[in-house]
Amino acid sequence: MSSDNSIQQTPFVKQLAANDRPTRDKAVESLKTYLSSSRTFTQSDFLKLWKGLFYCMWLSDRARTQQRLADELASLVDVIKPNNVFTFLEAFWTTITREWTSIDALRMDKFMLLVRRYVAASLRYLYKTGWNEEVVRKNNEVLEVLPLHPTNGKLPDGLRYHLIDIYVDELTKIAKVESEEDGEEDAEEEYDITPEQAEALLKPFRKLQKETLTKPIKKNVTEMLEDDRLQLLLKAPSG
C-alpha cells in the first residue's frame, strides 16, 4: 500500500488498530463524535481520514480484531449526517479501488470483509430512507464511477468480482422482513422493498453487464442478475 509515515505514526491510527478492545472502543467513539458533526466535510477531509482507516485495517492482525474493526468502521456510516454520507462513501471507494491491487494474499480476507460490511452499511442507509429515489441514485453514481465502472481498465476486476459475489446476499438481508415464523420450513419470506425499488438498486450492475468488455465479468454479473433470490425480490410484494 502507499504509505504515509505521518498517518501511520498518529496515536489515533494506533489506537484504532489496537488488539485490546477498550483502547479501540475509545478511539471509535471519539471518531464517531467527530464524524457526527453537522459541519460539511470535504472530499479531501475524508480521503485523509480513509488513508488512516485503511492503514488501521492493514495493521489489525487477529481474526476477532479484524472482524470487530470491520464492523466498527462500517458503523461510522450510521452517525454521519446526510449531507456528508456520500462524500464519505466516495472517499471509501476511492481508497479501496486505489489500494486493492496492493493488498497481499494474507491480508485480502479482512479487506474483502470490510467491503462486505460497507455494502451492507450503504444498503442499510438506503433502507432507512425508505429506498428514496434520489438517495439510491446518488449511491448508484458512486458505484458506477468507482468500483463498478464498466470500462475503466485502471480499476481492479478483483473488486468488481467481489461486489458481484456479495451484493445479492447483502441486499436480501437488509430488505427481508423479520417475522415470528422465521426458521419454519413453510414460512414465506417477505421483503420491505418493491420490485421497482429493487430494480433501481441493480442499475450499476445492469450497466456493468451491458458495457463491460471483459467476458468473465459479463458472465458473472449475468449469473448474479439471474440469482433465484433476486428474482423473488423483483416480484415480491412489499412487506
mmCIF file of C-alpha atoms in Angstrom, residues 10-206:
data_model
loop_
_atom_site.group_PDB
_atom_site.id
_atom_site.type_symbol
_atom_site.label_atom_id
_atom_site.label_comp_id
_atom_site.label_asym_id
_atom_site.label_seq_id
_atom_site.Cartn_x
_atom_site.Cartn_y
_atom_site.Cartn_z
ATOM 1 C CA THR A 10 -0.530 9.039 14.752
ATOM 2 C CA PRO A 11 -1.878 7.791 18.117
ATOM 3 C CA PHE A 12 -5.375 7.712 16.610
ATOM 4 C CA VAL A 13 -4.406 5.124 13.980
ATOM 5 C CA LYS A 14 -2.524 3.017 16.517
ATOM 6 C CA GLN A 15 -5.478 3.111 18.923
ATOM 7 C CA LEU A 16 -7.987 2.048 16.258
ATOM 8 C CA ALA A 17 -5.759 -0.868 15.254
ATOM 9 C CA ALA A 18 -5.100 -1.918 18.863
ATOM 10 C CA ASN A 19 -5.781 -5.532 19.814
ATOM 11 C CA ASP A 20 -7.169 -4.553 23.225
ATOM 12 C CA ARG A 21 -10.817 -3.672 22.885
ATOM 13 C CA PRO A 22 -11.074 -0.799 25.442
ATOM 14 C CA THR A 23 -8.415 1.204 23.598
ATOM 15 C CA ARG A 24 -10.056 0.561 20.236
ATOM 16 C CA ASP A 25 -13.563 1.305 21.534
ATOM 17 C CA LYS A 26 -12.426 4.654 22.911
ATOM 18 C CA ALA A 27 -10.888 5.576 19.557
ATOM 19 C CA VAL A 28 -14.054 4.544 17.689
ATOM 20 C CA GLU A 29 -16.277 6.623 19.965
ATOM 21 C CA SER A 30 -14.033 9.654 19.502
ATOM 22 C CA LEU A 31 -14.194 9.189 15.747
ATOM 23 C CA LYS A 32 -17.989 8.861 15.802
ATOM 24 C CA THR A 33 -18.280 12.082 17.788
ATOM 25 C CA TYR A 34 -16.076 13.849 15.257
ATOM 26 C CA LEU A 35 -17.959 12.493 12.232
ATOM 27 C CA SER A 36 -21.426 13.200 13.653
ATOM 28 C CA SER A 37 -20.717 16.925 13.467
ATOM 29 C CA SER A 38 -23.131 18.986 11.392
ATOM 30 C CA ARG A 39 -20.216 20.663 9.596
ATOM 31 C CA THR A 40 -19.754 19.924 5.915
ATOM 32 C CA PHE A 41 -16.683 17.778 5.352
ATOM 33 C CA THR A 42 -14.744 17.987 2.101
ATOM 34 C CA GLN A 43 -13.606 15.127 -0.099
ATOM 35 C CA SER A 44 -10.056 15.966 0.958
ATOM 36 C CA ASP A 45 -11.037 15.641 4.644
ATOM 37 C CA PHE A 46 -12.421 12.163 4.121
ATOM 38 C CA LEU A 47 -9.625 10.976 1.821
ATOM 39 C CA LYS A 48 -7.092 11.873 4.509
ATOM 40 C CA LEU A 49 -9.218 10.096 7.099
ATOM 41 C CA TRP A 50 -9.560 6.977 4.954
ATOM 42 C CA LYS A 51 -5.829 6.848 4.437
ATOM 43 C CA GLY A 52 -5.589 6.356 8.182
ATOM 44 C CA LEU A 53 -8.574 3.999 8.451
ATOM 45 C CA PHE A 54 -7.218 1.813 5.659
ATOM 46 C CA TYR A 55 -3.922 1.565 7.491
ATOM 47 C CA CYS A 56 -5.772 0.612 10.687
ATOM 48 C CA MET A 57 -7.272 -2.343 8.853
ATOM 49 C CA TRP A 58 -3.872 -3.142 7.372
ATOM 50 C CA LEU A 59 -2.341 -3.292 10.864
ATOM 51 C CA SER A 60 -5.036 -5.412 12.549
ATOM 52 C CA ASP A 61 -3.614 -8.900 12.953
ATOM 53 C CA ARG A 62 -6.072 -11.100 14.837
ATOM 54 C CA ALA A 63 -9.219 -12.550 13.282
ATOM 55 C CA ARG A 64 -11.549 -11.296 16.013
ATOM 56 C CA THR A 65 -9.931 -7.852 15.994
ATOM 57 C CA GLN A 66 -10.258 -7.688 12.213
ATOM 58 C CA GLN A 67 -13.941 -8.634 12.316
ATOM 59 C CA ARG A 68 -14.753 -6.123 15.030
ATOM 60 C CA LEU A 69 -12.780 -3.380 13.328
ATOM 61 C CA ALA A 70 -14.611 -4.006 10.040
ATOM 62 C CA ASP A 71 -17.930 -3.771 11.912
ATOM 63 C CA GLU A 72 -16.844 -0.620 13.735
ATOM 64 C CA LEU A 73 -15.628 1.128 10.596
ATOM 65 C CA ALA A 74 -18.864 0.274 8.777
ATOM 66 C CA SER A 75 -20.903 1.613 11.710
ATOM 67 C CA LEU A 76 -19.480 5.073 11.004
ATOM 68 C CA VAL A 77 -21.994 5.410 8.158
ATOM 69 C CA ASP A 78 -24.799 5.358 10.737
ATOM 70 C CA VAL A 79 -23.618 8.500 12.553
ATOM 71 C CA ILE A 80 -22.659 10.716 9.623
ATOM 72 C CA LYS A 81 -25.099 13.476 8.722
ATOM 73 C CA PRO A 82 -26.933 13.025 5.375
ATOM 74 C CA ASN A 83 -25.080 15.911 3.728
ATOM 75 C CA ASN A 84 -21.782 14.079 4.320
ATOM 76 C CA VAL A 85 -22.713 10.438 3.707
ATOM 77 C CA PHE A 86 -21.901 10.153 0.019
ATOM 78 C CA THR A 87 -18.731 12.218 0.311
ATOM 79 C CA PHE A 88 -17.649 9.696 2.949
ATOM 80 C CA LEU A 89 -18.647 6.672 0.851
ATOM 81 C CA GLU A 90 -16.941 8.094 -2.214
ATOM 82 C CA ALA A 91 -13.740 8.512 -0.191
ATOM 83 C CA PHE A 92 -14.044 4.902 0.991
ATOM 84 C CA TRP A 93 -14.455 3.523 -2.538
ATOM 85 C CA THR A 94 -11.719 5.798 -3.903
ATOM 86 C CA THR A 95 -9.333 4.439 -1.279
ATOM 87 C CA ILE A 96 -10.331 0.806 -1.785
ATOM 88 C CA THR A 97 -10.083 0.943 -5.586
ATOM 89 C CA ARG A 98 -6.692 2.669 -5.356
ATOM 90 C CA GLU A 99 -5.205 0.220 -2.862
ATOM 91 C CA TRP A 100 -6.891 -3.059 -3.878
ATOM 92 C CA THR A 101 -4.096 -4.425 -6.064
ATOM 93 C CA SER A 102 -1.507 -3.692 -3.363
ATOM 94 C CA ILE A 103 -3.264 -5.909 -0.798
ATOM 95 C CA ASP A 104 -1.321 -9.142 -0.355
ATOM 96 C CA ALA A 105 -2.955 -12.566 -0.099
ATOM 97 C CA LEU A 106 -2.556 -12.748 3.690
ATOM 98 C CA ARG A 107 -4.500 -9.501 4.148
ATOM 99 C CA MET A 108 -7.091 -9.888 1.397
ATOM 100 C CA ASP A 109 -9.735 -11.672 3.502
ATOM 101 C CA LYS A 110 -10.048 -8.835 6.009
ATOM 102 C CA PHE A 111 -10.397 -6.225 3.277
ATOM 103 C CA MET A 112 -12.991 -8.346 1.491
ATOM 104 C CA LEU A 113 -14.863 -8.428 4.806
ATOM 105 C CA LEU A 114 -14.565 -4.645 5.124
ATOM 106 C CA VAL A 115 -16.031 -4.212 1.632
ATOM 107 C CA ARG A 116 -18.898 -6.569 2.504
ATOM 108 C CA ARG A 117 -19.620 -4.569 5.652
ATOM 109 C CA TYR A 118 -19.619 -1.326 3.664
ATOM 110 C CA VAL A 119 -22.009 -2.713 1.061
ATOM 111 C CA ALA A 120 -24.312 -3.697 3.937
ATOM 112 C CA ALA A 121 -23.926 -0.304 5.642
ATOM 113 C CA SER A 122 -24.730 1.533 2.409
ATOM 114 C CA LEU A 123 -27.830 -0.591 1.786
ATOM 115 C CA ARG A 124 -28.919 -0.149 5.395
ATOM 116 C CA TYR A 125 -28.660 3.619 4.963
ATOM 117 C CA LEU A 126 -30.770 3.436 1.793
ATOM 118 C CA TYR A 127 -33.322 1.263 3.594
ATOM 119 C CA LYS A 128 -33.640 3.812 6.407
ATOM 120 C CA THR A 129 -34.550 6.466 3.826
ATOM 121 C CA GLY A 130 -37.337 4.220 2.528
ATOM 122 C CA TRP A 131 -35.263 3.483 -0.592
ATOM 123 C CA ASN A 132 -35.602 7.165 -1.520
ATOM 124 C CA GLU A 133 -35.100 7.531 -5.288
ATOM 125 C CA GLU A 134 -32.661 10.436 -5.086
ATOM 126 C CA VAL A 135 -30.588 8.771 -2.365
ATOM 127 C CA VAL A 136 -30.466 5.499 -4.326
ATOM 128 C CA ARG A 137 -29.424 7.451 -7.419
ATOM 129 C CA LYS A 138 -26.520 9.056 -5.541
ATOM 130 C CA ASN A 139 -25.358 5.683 -4.252
ATOM 131 C CA ASN A 140 -25.579 4.209 -7.754
ATOM 132 C CA GLU A 141 -23.476 7.063 -9.120
ATOM 133 C CA VAL A 142 -20.700 6.328 -6.640
ATOM 134 C CA LEU A 143 -20.700 2.628 -7.563
ATOM 135 C CA GLU A 144 -20.825 3.296 -11.308
ATOM 136 C CA VAL A 145 -17.950 5.782 -11.246
ATOM 137 C CA LEU A 146 -15.710 3.819 -8.891
ATOM 138 C CA PRO A 147 -15.775 0.055 -8.133
ATOM 139 C CA LEU A 148 -18.277 -0.961 -10.832
ATOM 140 C CA HIS A 149 -17.194 1.327 -13.667
ATOM 141 C CA PRO A 150 -17.728 -0.939 -16.698
ATOM 142 C CA THR A 151 -14.821 0.131 -18.912
ATOM 143 C CA ASN A 152 -12.130 1.781 -16.765
ATOM 144 C CA GLY A 153 -9.245 -0.664 -17.062
ATOM 145 C CA LYS A 154 -7.348 1.022 -14.231
ATOM 146 C CA LEU A 155 -9.918 -0.170 -11.694
ATOM 147 C CA PRO A 156 -9.421 -3.676 -10.243
ATOM 148 C CA ASP A 157 -11.500 -6.528 -11.649
ATOM 149 C CA GLY A 158 -10.989 -8.400 -8.383
ATOM 150 C CA LEU A 159 -13.080 -5.796 -6.593
ATOM 151 C CA ARG A 160 -15.751 -5.978 -9.300
ATOM 152 C CA TYR A 161 -15.936 -9.769 -8.882
ATOM 153 C CA HIS A 162 -16.215 -9.420 -5.111
ATOM 154 C CA LEU A 163 -19.097 -6.936 -5.336
ATOM 155 C CA ILE A 164 -20.894 -9.181 -7.814
ATOM 156 C CA ASP A 165 -20.468 -12.107 -5.405
ATOM 157 C CA ILE A 166 -21.801 -10.375 -2.284
ATOM 158 C CA TYR A 167 -24.407 -7.852 -3.424
ATOM 159 C CA VAL A 168 -27.440 -10.144 -3.547
ATOM 160 C CA ASP A 169 -26.517 -11.615 -0.146
ATOM 161 C CA GLU A 170 -26.440 -8.205 1.493
ATOM 162 C CA LEU A 171 -29.478 -6.806 -0.321
ATOM 163 C CA THR A 172 -31.715 -9.710 0.669
ATOM 164 C CA LYS A 173 -30.537 -9.495 4.294
ATOM 165 C CA ILE A 174 -31.351 -5.786 4.536
ATOM 166 C CA ALA A 175 -34.685 -5.980 2.712
ATOM 167 C CA LYS A 176 -36.003 -9.098 4.429
ATOM 168 C CA VAL A 177 -38.841 -8.605 6.900
ATOM 169 C CA GLU A 178 -38.143 -10.453 10.137
ATOM 170 C CA SER A 179 -41.150 -12.345 11.471
ATOM 171 C CA GLU A 180 -42.037 -14.808 14.216
ATOM 172 C CA GLU A 181 -42.290 -17.514 11.556
ATOM 173 C CA ASP A 182 -38.638 -17.195 10.534
ATOM 174 C CA GLY A 183 -36.994 -20.594 10.699
ATOM 175 C CA GLU A 184 -40.132 -22.540 9.827
ATOM 176 C CA GLU A 185 -39.787 -24.578 6.654
ATOM 177 C CA ASP A 186 -43.066 -23.394 5.133
ATOM 178 C CA ALA A 187 -42.640 -19.750 6.103
ATOM 179 C CA GLU A 188 -42.811 -17.470 3.077
ATOM 180 C CA GLU A 189 -40.164 -14.775 3.023
ATOM 181 C CA GLU A 190 -41.336 -11.174 2.847
ATOM 182 C CA TYR A 191 -39.339 -8.141 1.798
ATOM 183 C CA ASP A 192 -39.766 -4.498 2.690
ATOM 184 C CA ILE A 193 -38.997 -3.327 -0.817
ATOM 185 C CA THR A 194 -40.970 -3.078 -4.042
ATOM 186 C CA PRO A 195 -39.808 -4.688 -7.296
ATOM 187 C CA GLU A 196 -39.258 -1.185 -8.698
ATOM 188 C CA GLN A 197 -37.054 -0.209 -5.763
ATOM 189 C CA ALA A 198 -35.074 -3.438 -6.060
ATOM 190 C CA GLU A 199 -34.580 -2.866 -9.772
ATOM 191 C CA ALA A 200 -33.305 0.656 -9.108
ATOM 192 C CA LEU A 201 -30.605 -0.783 -6.837
ATOM 193 C CA LEU A 202 -29.404 -3.023 -9.664
ATOM 194 C CA LYS A 203 -28.717 -0.242 -12.168
ATOM 195 C CA PRO A 204 -24.921 -0.250 -11.657
ATOM 196 C CA PHE A 205 -24.874 -4.000 -12.310
ATOM 197 C CA ARG A 206 -27.150 -3.735 -15.358
#
